[in-house]
Amino acid sequence: MLLEWRTVYLPFCLIFRPSQGTPLDLSFPNIISIKVNGFSQSDLPPADLKQPAWKPYLYRGRQRMLFSVHETVHAAMYDRDEIPDSISISGQINCRADLEGLPDVSFPLKDHIEVLSFHPCAQVPEKGIDKQAVMFSPPLGNFVLMRYEAVCGLGPPIKGFYQLSMVSEDKGDFLFKLRLMDGYKSPLTMEFCTVTMPFPMRRVVSFDGTPSVGIVSTTDHSVEWKIVMGGRGLTKSIEATFPGKVQFAPWKPKKLPPSSSAFGSIADEDSDIETDGNNNSMVNIDEFLMEKMSKDLQPADLEEPFCWHAYNYAKVSFKIVGASLSGISIDPKSVSIYPAVKAPVEFSTQVTSGDYILWNTLGRCPSAAATKV
């Protein structure tokens, strides 16, 4: 019985449960397949081929190739003359190659992108060439072939402005004026789009307002505007406006401690400031005071208690399918497999929002000065 167990499961244990080293393949479907089917002589590559470390055993079954591009859009929209809007795209090409043997796969990249990293199975193209091509010997299961950054050639999928002003201590007026999918055409489809106004330091009591499109809901600390909902994909440009008022629970500012509590103890700690005869090692008094004040002082009672710094924005969430925003694409007909096999090639794309922020044009906002080259 012990001999039978060793014969059947020892290869599995050696690869996936090593006492030392790193497992070569942690894909759950692959592990189950090995456990059920075991190993055979057909799992070994021909003698003239070297089996790569990322492919511990050979695939057997229906052959096919799947490519998917997943891009994430990050944006900071200011709607201000002195601060330019910022938008960037980070993406990755996911791949699954159910191919028998140890084939090589290649395809061209038509659009110029800034590649950040490749999977170890890929041969990196030379920089500076007009037409990039990728060649790789695919591993088993799903893997990320490459990661990249790119510019949004079509422009921002959502643009416009957001304004918020406190008319009293517990009441604010807001206005959204947005344009969705401006300049976008089929096959690009926006599956959903939601705008959220977060109020983490205030409790929402009520709101009043009707958007030109979509529905609105509230939580204790946010107002959510669903412009495009699931099942109603948007394929053309639309304009969406939403004026309204929001009412908060009474503001309870934190009282400042007496001034003596913030500064009175500084004199008691003067003994910590040591000097030598030449005063070369004296502690910087200004830095000491700033550190002390920052540690002891309570937050000030602000004019606009919730509309401040990190809370002075609206966040956009969306999903777009049909094509990438960077322009990167893989033509299934241009994918070459060697040795040649009949394997269907499928390609899909998905674009989702990352930190897509609409800063209040009437409030404060963080920004970084662009470096002039």
mmCIF file of C-alpha atoms in Angstrom:
data_model
loop_
_atom_site.group_PDB
_atom_site.id
_atom_site.type_symbol
_atom_site.label_atom_id
_atom_site.label_comp_id
_atom_site.label_asym_id
_atom_site.label_seq_id
_atom_site.Cartn_x
_atom_site.Cartn_y
_atom_site.Cartn_z
ATOM 1 C CA MET A 1 0.000 0.000 0.000
ATOM 2 C CA LEU A 2 2.820 2.374 0.901
ATOM 3 C CA LEU A 3 4.610 1.562 -2.349
ATOM 4 C CA GLU A 4 1.438 2.292 -4.357
ATOM 5 C CA TRP A 5 0.975 5.627 -2.604
ATOM 6 C CA ARG A 6 4.562 6.616 -3.363
ATOM 7 C CA THR A 7 4.212 5.647 -7.010
ATOM 8 C CA VAL A 8 0.994 7.635 -7.575
ATOM 9 C CA TYR A 9 1.459 10.729 -5.431
ATOM 10 C CA LEU A 10 5.202 11.169 -5.074
ATOM 11 C CA PRO A 11 5.571 13.223 -8.327
ATOM 12 C CA PHE A 12 2.722 15.469 -7.134
ATOM 13 C CA CYS A 13 4.379 15.985 -3.750
ATOM 14 C CA LEU A 14 7.788 16.634 -5.246
ATOM 15 C CA ILE A 15 6.497 19.437 -7.471
ATOM 16 C CA PHE A 16 3.887 21.096 -5.312
ATOM 17 C CA ARG A 17 4.967 20.356 -1.744
ATOM 18 C CA PRO A 18 8.732 20.744 -1.731
ATOM 19 C CA SER A 19 10.579 20.895 1.564
ATOM 20 C CA GLN A 20 12.832 23.514 -0.001
ATOM 21 C CA GLY A 21 12.670 25.812 -2.995
ATOM 22 C CA THR A 22 9.703 27.436 -4.750
ATOM 23 C CA PRO A 23 6.664 25.663 -6.266
ATOM 24 C CA LEU A 24 6.584 25.954 -10.058
ATOM 25 C CA ASP A 25 2.815 25.949 -10.513
ATOM 26 C CA LEU A 26 0.194 26.934 -7.932
ATOM 27 C CA SER A 27 -2.793 27.012 -10.303
ATOM 28 C CA PHE A 28 -5.616 25.128 -8.567
ATOM 29 C CA PRO A 29 -7.073 23.592 -11.790
ATOM 30 C CA ASN A 30 -3.613 22.379 -12.794
ATOM 31 C CA ILE A 31 -2.997 20.849 -9.372
ATOM 32 C CA ILE A 32 -6.349 19.033 -9.459
ATOM 33 C CA SER A 33 -5.636 17.801 -12.997
ATOM 34 C CA ILE A 34 -2.296 16.364 -11.931
ATOM 35 C CA LYS A 35 -3.849 14.800 -8.849
ATOM 36 C CA VAL A 36 -6.619 13.129 -10.882
ATOM 37 C CA ASN A 37 -4.665 12.134 -13.990
ATOM 38 C CA GLY A 38 -1.206 11.696 -12.542
ATOM 39 C CA PHE A 39 1.855 11.733 -14.796
ATOM 40 C CA SER A 40 2.666 9.681 -17.867
ATOM 41 C CA GLN A 41 5.441 9.440 -20.405
ATOM 42 C CA SER A 42 3.469 11.737 -22.717
ATOM 43 C CA ASP A 43 3.925 14.539 -20.168
ATOM 44 C CA LEU A 44 7.629 14.601 -20.934
ATOM 45 C CA PRO A 45 8.807 16.853 -23.792
ATOM 46 C CA PRO A 46 10.816 15.487 -26.726
ATOM 47 C CA ALA A 47 14.492 15.034 -26.043
ATOM 48 C CA ASP A 48 15.454 17.890 -28.382
ATOM 49 C CA LEU A 49 13.280 20.427 -26.505
ATOM 50 C CA LYS A 50 14.080 22.001 -23.157
ATOM 51 C CA GLN A 51 11.119 22.164 -20.793
ATOM 52 C CA PRO A 52 10.882 25.652 -19.217
ATOM 53 C CA ALA A 53 10.542 26.053 -15.461
ATOM 54 C CA TRP A 54 7.128 27.727 -15.802
ATOM 55 C CA LYS A 55 5.621 24.663 -17.513
ATOM 56 C CA PRO A 56 6.161 21.714 -15.135
ATOM 57 C CA TYR A 57 3.991 19.350 -17.181
ATOM 58 C CA LEU A 58 2.478 19.321 -20.674
ATOM 59 C CA TYR A 59 -1.146 20.107 -21.491
ATOM 60 C CA ARG A 60 -3.426 17.556 -23.152
ATOM 61 C CA GLY A 61 -6.905 18.348 -24.424
ATOM 62 C CA ARG A 62 -8.857 20.854 -26.517
ATOM 63 C CA GLN A 63 -6.515 23.551 -27.788
ATOM 64 C CA ARG A 64 -7.375 27.256 -27.685
ATOM 65 C CA MET A 65 -5.912 30.669 -26.803
ATOM 66 C CA LEU A 66 -7.561 33.457 -24.819
ATOM 67 C CA PHE A 67 -6.303 37.054 -24.615
ATOM 68 C CA SER A 68 -7.922 39.757 -22.496
ATOM 69 C CA VAL A 69 -6.878 43.370 -21.996
ATOM 70 C CA HIS A 70 -7.787 44.940 -18.665
ATOM 71 C CA GLU A 71 -7.174 48.684 -18.316
ATOM 72 C CA THR A 72 -7.646 50.934 -15.288
ATOM 73 C CA VAL A 73 -8.230 54.666 -15.750
ATOM 74 C CA HIS A 74 -7.023 57.130 -13.107
ATOM 75 C CA ALA A 75 -8.019 60.783 -13.379
ATOM 76 C CA ALA A 76 -8.090 64.048 -11.468
ATOM 77 C CA MET A 77 -10.543 66.501 -13.028
ATOM 78 C CA TYR A 78 -10.250 70.097 -11.769
ATOM 79 C CA ASP A 79 -12.073 72.259 -14.345
ATOM 80 C CA ARG A 80 -9.696 75.123 -13.548
ATOM 81 C CA ASP A 81 -7.575 77.235 -15.846
ATOM 82 C CA GLU A 82 -4.585 77.194 -13.497
ATOM 83 C CA ILE A 83 -4.599 73.410 -12.927
ATOM 84 C CA PRO A 84 -4.662 71.021 -15.904
ATOM 85 C CA ASP A 85 -6.711 67.847 -15.712
ATOM 86 C CA SER A 86 -4.745 64.637 -15.300
ATOM 87 C CA ILE A 87 -5.622 61.237 -16.772
ATOM 88 C CA SER A 88 -3.555 58.065 -17.080
ATOM 89 C CA ILE A 89 -4.077 54.420 -17.986
ATOM 90 C CA SER A 90 -2.437 51.344 -16.532
ATOM 91 C CA GLY A 91 -3.172 48.014 -18.149
ATOM 92 C CA GLN A 92 -2.237 44.395 -18.511
ATOM 93 C CA ILE A 93 -2.644 41.662 -21.105
ATOM 94 C CA ASN A 94 -3.918 38.441 -19.572
ATOM 95 C CA CYS A 95 -3.463 35.189 -21.434
ATOM 96 C CA ARG A 96 -4.447 31.548 -21.271
ATOM 97 C CA ALA A 97 -2.882 29.141 -23.746
ATOM 98 C CA ASP A 98 -4.313 25.640 -23.723
ATOM 99 C CA LEU A 99 -1.792 24.263 -26.201
ATOM 100 C CA GLU A 100 -0.202 20.833 -26.379
ATOM 101 C CA GLY A 101 3.558 20.479 -26.392
ATOM 102 C CA LEU A 102 5.957 23.420 -26.086
ATOM 103 C CA PRO A 103 4.856 25.834 -28.841
ATOM 104 C CA ASP A 104 6.024 29.405 -29.401
ATOM 105 C CA VAL A 105 3.388 32.130 -29.814
ATOM 106 C CA SER A 106 3.897 35.567 -31.357
ATOM 107 C CA PHE A 107 1.774 38.584 -32.266
ATOM 108 C CA PRO A 108 2.421 42.243 -33.186
ATOM 109 C CA LEU A 109 1.604 45.262 -31.023
ATOM 110 C CA LYS A 110 0.383 48.009 -33.342
ATOM 111 C CA ASP A 111 0.165 50.877 -30.845
ATOM 112 C CA HIS A 112 3.116 52.311 -28.980
ATOM 113 C CA ILE A 113 2.891 51.757 -25.246
ATOM 114 C CA GLU A 114 5.267 51.998 -22.336
ATOM 115 C CA VAL A 115 5.783 48.398 -21.260
ATOM 116 C CA LEU A 116 6.611 48.035 -17.593
ATOM 117 C CA SER A 117 7.148 44.296 -17.331
ATOM 118 C CA PHE A 118 6.829 40.994 -19.173
ATOM 119 C CA HIS A 119 6.225 37.480 -17.937
ATOM 120 C CA PRO A 120 9.474 35.458 -17.810
ATOM 121 C CA CYS A 121 8.191 33.331 -20.700
ATOM 122 C CA ALA A 122 8.275 36.312 -23.113
ATOM 123 C CA GLN A 123 11.080 37.648 -25.247
ATOM 124 C CA VAL A 124 11.256 41.401 -24.705
ATOM 125 C CA PRO A 125 11.186 43.488 -27.913
ATOM 126 C CA GLU A 126 13.860 46.084 -28.510
ATOM 127 C CA LYS A 127 13.059 49.630 -27.458
ATOM 128 C CA GLY A 128 12.616 52.323 -30.042
ATOM 129 C CA ILE A 129 11.272 50.137 -32.832
ATOM 130 C CA ASP A 130 8.155 51.310 -34.628
ATOM 131 C CA LYS A 131 6.415 47.965 -34.641
ATOM 132 C CA GLN A 132 6.655 45.937 -31.478
ATOM 133 C CA ALA A 133 6.245 42.178 -31.555
ATOM 134 C CA VAL A 134 5.883 39.799 -28.639
ATOM 135 C CA MET A 135 7.058 36.180 -28.708
ATOM 136 C CA PHE A 136 6.567 33.804 -25.796
ATOM 137 C CA SER A 137 6.411 30.165 -24.771
ATOM 138 C CA PRO A 138 3.208 30.151 -22.697
ATOM 139 C CA PRO A 139 2.929 28.460 -19.301
ATOM 140 C CA LEU A 140 -0.099 26.512 -18.119
ATOM 141 C CA GLY A 141 -3.256 28.222 -16.926
ATOM 142 C CA ASN A 142 -3.986 31.950 -16.663
ATOM 143 C CA PHE A 143 -1.075 34.381 -16.474
ATOM 144 C CA VAL A 144 -0.277 38.073 -17.000
ATOM 145 C CA LEU A 145 1.754 38.337 -20.184
ATOM 146 C CA MET A 146 2.659 42.020 -19.792
ATOM 147 C CA ARG A 147 1.873 45.188 -17.856
ATOM 148 C CA TYR A 148 1.978 48.652 -19.397
ATOM 149 C CA GLU A 149 1.116 52.323 -19.121
ATOM 150 C CA ALA A 150 -0.426 54.405 -21.875
ATOM 151 C CA VAL A 151 -2.154 57.680 -22.646
ATOM 152 C CA CYS A 152 -5.889 57.922 -23.211
ATOM 153 C CA GLY A 153 -6.060 58.725 -26.908
ATOM 154 C CA LEU A 154 -9.841 59.148 -26.883
ATOM 155 C CA GLY A 155 -9.906 61.646 -24.039
ATOM 156 C CA PRO A 156 -11.582 61.167 -20.654
ATOM 157 C CA PRO A 157 -14.712 58.980 -20.705
ATOM 158 C CA ILE A 158 -16.376 61.298 -18.160
ATOM 159 C CA LYS A 159 -15.638 65.016 -18.103
ATOM 160 C CA GLY A 160 -17.303 68.095 -16.699
ATOM 161 C CA PHE A 161 -17.407 69.765 -13.303
ATOM 162 C CA TYR A 162 -18.659 69.384 -9.761
ATOM 163 C CA GLN A 163 -19.464 72.352 -7.517
ATOM 164 C CA LEU A 164 -20.320 72.299 -3.837
ATOM 165 C CA SER A 165 -20.894 75.267 -1.547
ATOM 166 C CA MET A 166 -22.067 75.431 2.061
ATOM 167 C CA VAL A 167 -24.934 77.929 2.330
ATOM 168 C CA SER A 168 -25.139 77.350 6.075
ATOM 169 C CA GLU A 169 -23.371 75.254 8.682
ATOM 170 C CA ASP A 170 -25.560 72.226 7.979
ATOM 171 C CA LYS A 171 -26.737 72.754 4.405
ATOM 172 C CA GLY A 172 -24.935 72.630 1.073
ATOM 173 C CA ASP A 173 -25.841 73.297 -2.560
ATOM 174 C CA PHE A 174 -24.215 71.191 -5.263
ATOM 175 C CA LEU A 175 -24.205 70.980 -9.047
ATOM 176 C CA PHE A 176 -22.909 68.354 -11.462
ATOM 177 C CA LYS A 177 -22.609 68.969 -15.182
ATOM 178 C CA LEU A 178 -21.025 65.990 -16.926
ATOM 179 C CA ARG A 179 -20.589 64.603 -20.414
ATOM 180 C CA LEU A 180 -20.194 60.864 -20.816
ATOM 181 C CA MET A 181 -18.537 59.028 -23.730
ATOM 182 C CA ASP A 182 -17.787 62.236 -25.629
ATOM 183 C CA GLY A 183 -16.183 61.239 -28.942
ATOM 184 C CA TYR A 184 -16.581 57.522 -28.212
ATOM 185 C CA LYS A 185 -18.160 55.253 -30.810
ATOM 186 C CA SER A 186 -19.232 51.633 -31.192
ATOM 187 C CA PRO A 187 -18.073 49.031 -30.201
ATOM 188 C CA LEU A 188 -17.253 50.937 -26.993
ATOM 189 C CA THR A 189 -20.074 50.457 -24.486
ATOM 190 C CA MET A 190 -20.319 51.849 -20.958
ATOM 191 C CA GLU A 191 -21.998 49.162 -18.858
ATOM 192 C CA PHE A 192 -22.411 51.268 -15.719
ATOM 193 C CA CYS A 193 -21.446 54.660 -14.298
ATOM 194 C CA THR A 194 -21.910 55.863 -10.727
ATOM 195 C CA VAL A 195 -20.917 59.153 -9.083
ATOM 196 C CA THR A 196 -20.516 59.210 -5.305
ATOM 197 C CA MET A 197 -20.261 62.267 -3.046
ATOM 198 C CA PRO A 198 -18.616 61.103 0.206
ATOM 199 C CA PHE A 199 -19.191 62.973 3.472
ATOM 200 C CA PRO A 200 -17.211 60.946 6.005
ATOM 201 C CA MET A 201 -17.339 63.627 8.711
ATOM 202 C CA ARG A 202 -21.027 64.510 8.390
ATOM 203 C CA ARG A 203 -24.250 62.522 8.581
ATOM 204 C CA VAL A 204 -26.659 63.029 5.687
ATOM 205 C CA VAL A 205 -30.198 63.758 6.903
ATOM 206 C CA SER A 206 -31.867 64.477 3.566
ATOM 207 C CA PHE A 207 -31.270 65.712 0.069
ATOM 208 C CA ASP A 208 -33.365 67.460 -2.559
ATOM 209 C CA GLY A 209 -32.706 67.322 -6.279
ATOM 210 C CA THR A 210 -33.581 65.489 -9.480
ATOM 211 C CA PRO A 211 -30.909 64.489 -12.019
ATOM 212 C CA SER A 212 -31.514 64.733 -15.748
ATOM 213 C CA VAL A 213 -30.775 61.018 -16.037
ATOM 214 C CA GLY A 214 -30.388 58.129 -13.613
ATOM 215 C CA ILE A 215 -31.449 57.594 -10.005
ATOM 216 C CA VAL A 216 -30.136 58.811 -6.635
ATOM 217 C CA SER A 217 -29.754 57.055 -3.298
ATOM 218 C CA THR A 218 -28.199 58.051 0.026
ATOM 219 C CA THR A 219 -26.389 56.474 2.936
ATOM 220 C CA ASP A 220 -25.486 58.013 6.276
ATOM 221 C CA HIS A 221 -22.303 59.486 4.833
ATOM 222 C CA SER A 222 -22.739 59.704 1.057
ATOM 223 C CA VAL A 223 -24.993 60.550 -1.870
ATOM 224 C CA GLU A 224 -24.831 58.133 -4.816
ATOM 225 C CA TRP A 225 -25.930 58.999 -8.343
ATOM 226 C CA LYS A 226 -26.323 56.066 -10.726
ATOM 227 C CA ILE A 227 -26.177 57.530 -14.232
ATOM 228 C CA VAL A 228 -25.835 54.315 -16.230
ATOM 229 C CA MET A 229 -27.140 51.114 -14.669
ATOM 230 C CA GLY A 230 -26.526 47.466 -15.464
ATOM 231 C CA GLY A 231 -28.496 46.199 -18.450
ATOM 232 C CA ARG A 232 -28.683 49.641 -20.059
ATOM 233 C CA GLY A 233 -25.332 49.997 -21.760
ATOM 234 C CA LEU A 234 -24.423 53.435 -23.097
ATOM 235 C CA THR A 235 -23.024 53.515 -26.646
ATOM 236 C CA LYS A 236 -23.301 57.235 -27.461
ATOM 237 C CA SER A 237 -22.411 60.539 -25.863
ATOM 238 C CA ILE A 238 -24.870 62.054 -23.380
ATOM 239 C CA GLU A 239 -24.936 65.059 -21.057
ATOM 240 C CA ALA A 240 -25.975 64.565 -17.448
ATOM 241 C CA THR A 241 -26.772 67.320 -14.934
ATOM 242 C CA PHE A 242 -27.684 67.086 -11.284
ATOM 243 C CA PRO A 243 -28.445 70.194 -9.202
ATOM 244 C CA GLY A 244 -29.445 69.634 -5.607
ATOM 245 C CA LYS A 245 -29.265 70.427 -1.921
ATOM 246 C CA VAL A 246 -28.024 68.248 0.908
ATOM 247 C CA GLN A 247 -28.935 68.597 4.586
ATOM 248 C CA PHE A 248 -26.670 67.343 7.382
ATOM 249 C CA ALA A 249 -27.134 66.627 11.047
ATOM 250 C CA PRO A 250 -26.073 69.533 13.303
ATOM 251 C CA TRP A 251 -22.342 70.070 13.321
ATOM 252 C CA LYS A 252 -20.600 69.443 16.635
ATOM 253 C CA PRO A 253 -17.155 71.019 16.437
ATOM 254 C CA LYS A 254 -14.437 69.874 18.781
ATOM 255 C CA LYS A 255 -13.578 72.542 21.313
ATOM 256 C CA LEU A 256 -10.004 73.729 21.321
ATOM 257 C CA PRO A 257 -8.050 73.184 24.543
ATOM 258 C CA PRO A 258 -6.800 76.229 26.465
ATOM 259 C CA SER A 259 -3.785 77.784 24.838
ATOM 260 C CA SER A 260 -1.698 76.922 27.867
ATOM 261 C CA SER A 261 -2.220 73.200 27.208
ATOM 262 C CA ALA A 262 -0.637 73.514 23.803
ATOM 263 C CA PHE A 263 2.265 75.780 24.676
ATOM 264 C CA GLY A 264 2.583 75.745 28.457
ATOM 265 C CA SER A 265 4.375 72.429 28.568
ATOM 266 C CA ILE A 266 6.994 73.498 26.074
ATOM 267 C CA ALA A 267 8.945 75.283 28.765
ATOM 268 C CA ASP A 268 8.879 72.112 30.831
ATOM 269 C CA GLU A 269 10.588 70.248 28.031
ATOM 270 C CA ASP A 270 13.328 72.798 27.440
ATOM 271 C CA SER A 271 15.659 70.471 29.237
ATOM 272 C CA ASP A 272 15.436 68.154 26.210
ATOM 273 C CA ILE A 273 17.160 70.769 24.075
ATOM 274 C CA GLU A 274 20.848 70.153 24.603
ATOM 275 C CA THR A 275 23.691 72.272 23.305
ATOM 276 C CA ASP A 276 27.428 71.996 23.308
ATOM 277 C CA GLY A 277 29.913 74.753 23.832
ATOM 278 C CA ASN A 278 29.931 75.771 20.179
ATOM 279 C CA ASN A 279 26.112 75.578 19.735
ATOM 280 C CA ASN A 280 26.711 73.388 16.658
ATOM 281 C CA SER A 281 24.375 70.621 17.792
ATOM 282 C CA MET A 282 21.456 72.755 18.949
ATOM 283 C CA VAL A 283 18.036 71.287 18.189
ATOM 284 C CA ASN A 284 16.074 73.335 15.681
ATOM 285 C CA ILE A 285 13.608 75.280 17.846
ATOM 286 C CA ASP A 286 11.180 75.888 14.967
ATOM 287 C CA GLU A 287 10.943 72.197 14.131
ATOM 288 C CA PHE A 288 10.448 71.370 17.796
ATOM 289 C CA LEU A 289 7.596 73.865 18.132
ATOM 290 C CA MET A 290 5.869 72.678 14.946
ATOM 291 C CA GLU A 291 6.059 69.062 16.052
ATOM 292 C CA LYS A 292 4.702 69.960 19.469
ATOM 293 C CA MET A 293 1.830 71.999 18.040
ATOM 294 C CA SER A 294 0.890 69.321 15.516
ATOM 295 C CA LYS A 295 0.777 66.700 18.241
ATOM 296 C CA ASP A 296 -1.174 68.627 20.886
ATOM 297 C CA LEU A 297 -3.560 70.898 18.978
ATOM 298 C CA GLN A 298 -7.047 69.639 18.111
ATOM 299 C CA PRO A 299 -8.458 70.174 14.588
ATOM 300 C CA ALA A 300 -9.687 73.733 14.084
ATOM 301 C CA ASP A 301 -13.356 74.583 13.657
ATOM 302 C CA LEU A 302 -13.482 75.134 9.915
ATOM 303 C CA GLU A 303 -15.793 77.412 7.979
ATOM 304 C CA GLU A 304 -16.938 74.496 5.849
ATOM 305 C CA PRO A 305 -16.636 71.590 8.240
ATOM 306 C CA PHE A 306 -16.980 68.706 5.786
ATOM 307 C CA CYS A 307 -15.972 70.394 2.519
ATOM 308 C CA TRP A 308 -12.250 70.313 3.104
ATOM 309 C CA HIS A 309 -9.184 68.699 1.557
ATOM 310 C CA ALA A 310 -9.690 64.947 0.998
ATOM 311 C CA TYR A 311 -13.461 65.183 1.451
ATOM 312 C CA ASN A 312 -13.868 67.907 -1.142
ATOM 313 C CA TYR A 313 -14.505 65.673 -4.157
ATOM 314 C CA ALA A 314 -16.817 63.262 -5.954
ATOM 315 C CA LYS A 315 -15.651 59.853 -7.119
ATOM 316 C CA VAL A 316 -16.682 58.254 -10.420
ATOM 317 C CA SER A 317 -16.929 54.488 -10.940
ATOM 318 C CA PHE A 318 -17.525 52.953 -14.369
ATOM 319 C CA LYS A 319 -16.915 49.987 -16.641
ATOM 320 C CA ILE A 320 -16.433 50.084 -20.420
ATOM 321 C CA VAL A 321 -16.227 47.076 -22.735
ATOM 322 C CA GLY A 322 -15.736 46.606 -26.471
ATOM 323 C CA ALA A 323 -12.256 48.095 -26.912
ATOM 324 C CA SER A 324 -9.352 49.543 -24.964
ATOM 325 C CA LEU A 325 -8.948 53.279 -24.341
ATOM 326 C CA SER A 326 -5.220 53.146 -25.042
ATOM 327 C CA GLY A 327 -5.791 51.720 -28.520
ATOM 328 C CA ILE A 328 -3.935 48.500 -27.804
ATOM 329 C CA SER A 329 -5.474 45.496 -29.525
ATOM 330 C CA ILE A 330 -4.637 41.958 -30.594
ATOM 331 C CA ASP A 331 -5.932 40.731 -33.941
ATOM 332 C CA PRO A 332 -6.694 37.007 -33.531
ATOM 333 C CA LYS A 333 -5.713 36.491 -37.186
ATOM 334 C CA SER A 334 -2.246 37.912 -36.525
ATOM 335 C CA VAL A 335 -1.443 35.465 -33.713
ATOM 336 C CA SER A 336 1.086 32.879 -34.906
ATOM 337 C CA ILE A 337 1.657 29.519 -33.215
ATOM 338 C CA TYR A 338 4.690 27.359 -34.016
ATOM 339 C CA PRO A 339 4.502 24.469 -34.662
ATOM 340 C CA ALA A 340 1.250 25.327 -36.408
ATOM 341 C CA VAL A 341 -1.916 23.964 -34.796
ATOM 342 C CA LYS A 342 -5.621 24.581 -35.251
ATOM 343 C CA ALA A 343 -6.461 26.523 -32.112
ATOM 344 C CA PRO A 344 -9.138 29.258 -31.986
ATOM 345 C CA VAL A 345 -7.930 32.600 -30.618
ATOM 346 C CA GLU A 346 -10.309 34.830 -28.639
ATOM 347 C CA PHE A 347 -9.749 38.452 -27.595
ATOM 348 C CA SER A 348 -11.702 40.645 -25.149
ATOM 349 C CA THR A 349 -11.237 43.985 -23.397
ATOM 350 C CA GLN A 350 -12.417 45.592 -20.192
ATOM 351 C CA VAL A 351 -11.843 49.120 -18.890
ATOM 352 C CA THR A 352 -12.627 50.056 -15.291
ATOM 353 C CA SER A 353 -12.140 53.163 -13.198
ATOM 354 C CA GLY A 354 -9.420 53.479 -10.605
ATOM 355 C CA ASP A 355 -9.163 56.727 -8.649
ATOM 356 C CA TYR A 356 -11.326 58.856 -10.938
ATOM 357 C CA ILE A 357 -11.863 62.083 -8.988
ATOM 358 C CA LEU A 358 -13.914 65.214 -9.696
ATOM 359 C CA TRP A 359 -12.552 67.956 -7.452
ATOM 360 C CA ASN A 360 -14.920 70.656 -6.258
ATOM 361 C CA THR A 361 -14.218 73.752 -8.347
ATOM 362 C CA LEU A 362 -15.324 75.974 -5.433
ATOM 363 C CA GLY A 363 -13.122 74.334 -2.813
ATOM 364 C CA ARG A 364 -9.543 73.446 -2.130
ATOM 365 C CA CYS A 365 -7.799 70.664 -4.000
ATOM 366 C CA PRO A 366 -4.337 69.104 -4.103
ATOM 367 C CA SER A 367 -2.237 69.429 -7.231
ATOM 368 C CA ALA A 368 1.355 69.053 -8.333
ATOM 369 C CA ALA A 369 3.202 71.540 -10.503
ATOM 370 C CA ALA A 370 4.267 70.077 -13.843
ATOM 371 C CA THR A 371 8.006 69.956 -14.427
ATOM 372 C CA LYS A 372 9.166 71.984 -17.399
ATOM 373 C CA VAL A 373 11.665 70.111 -19.547
#
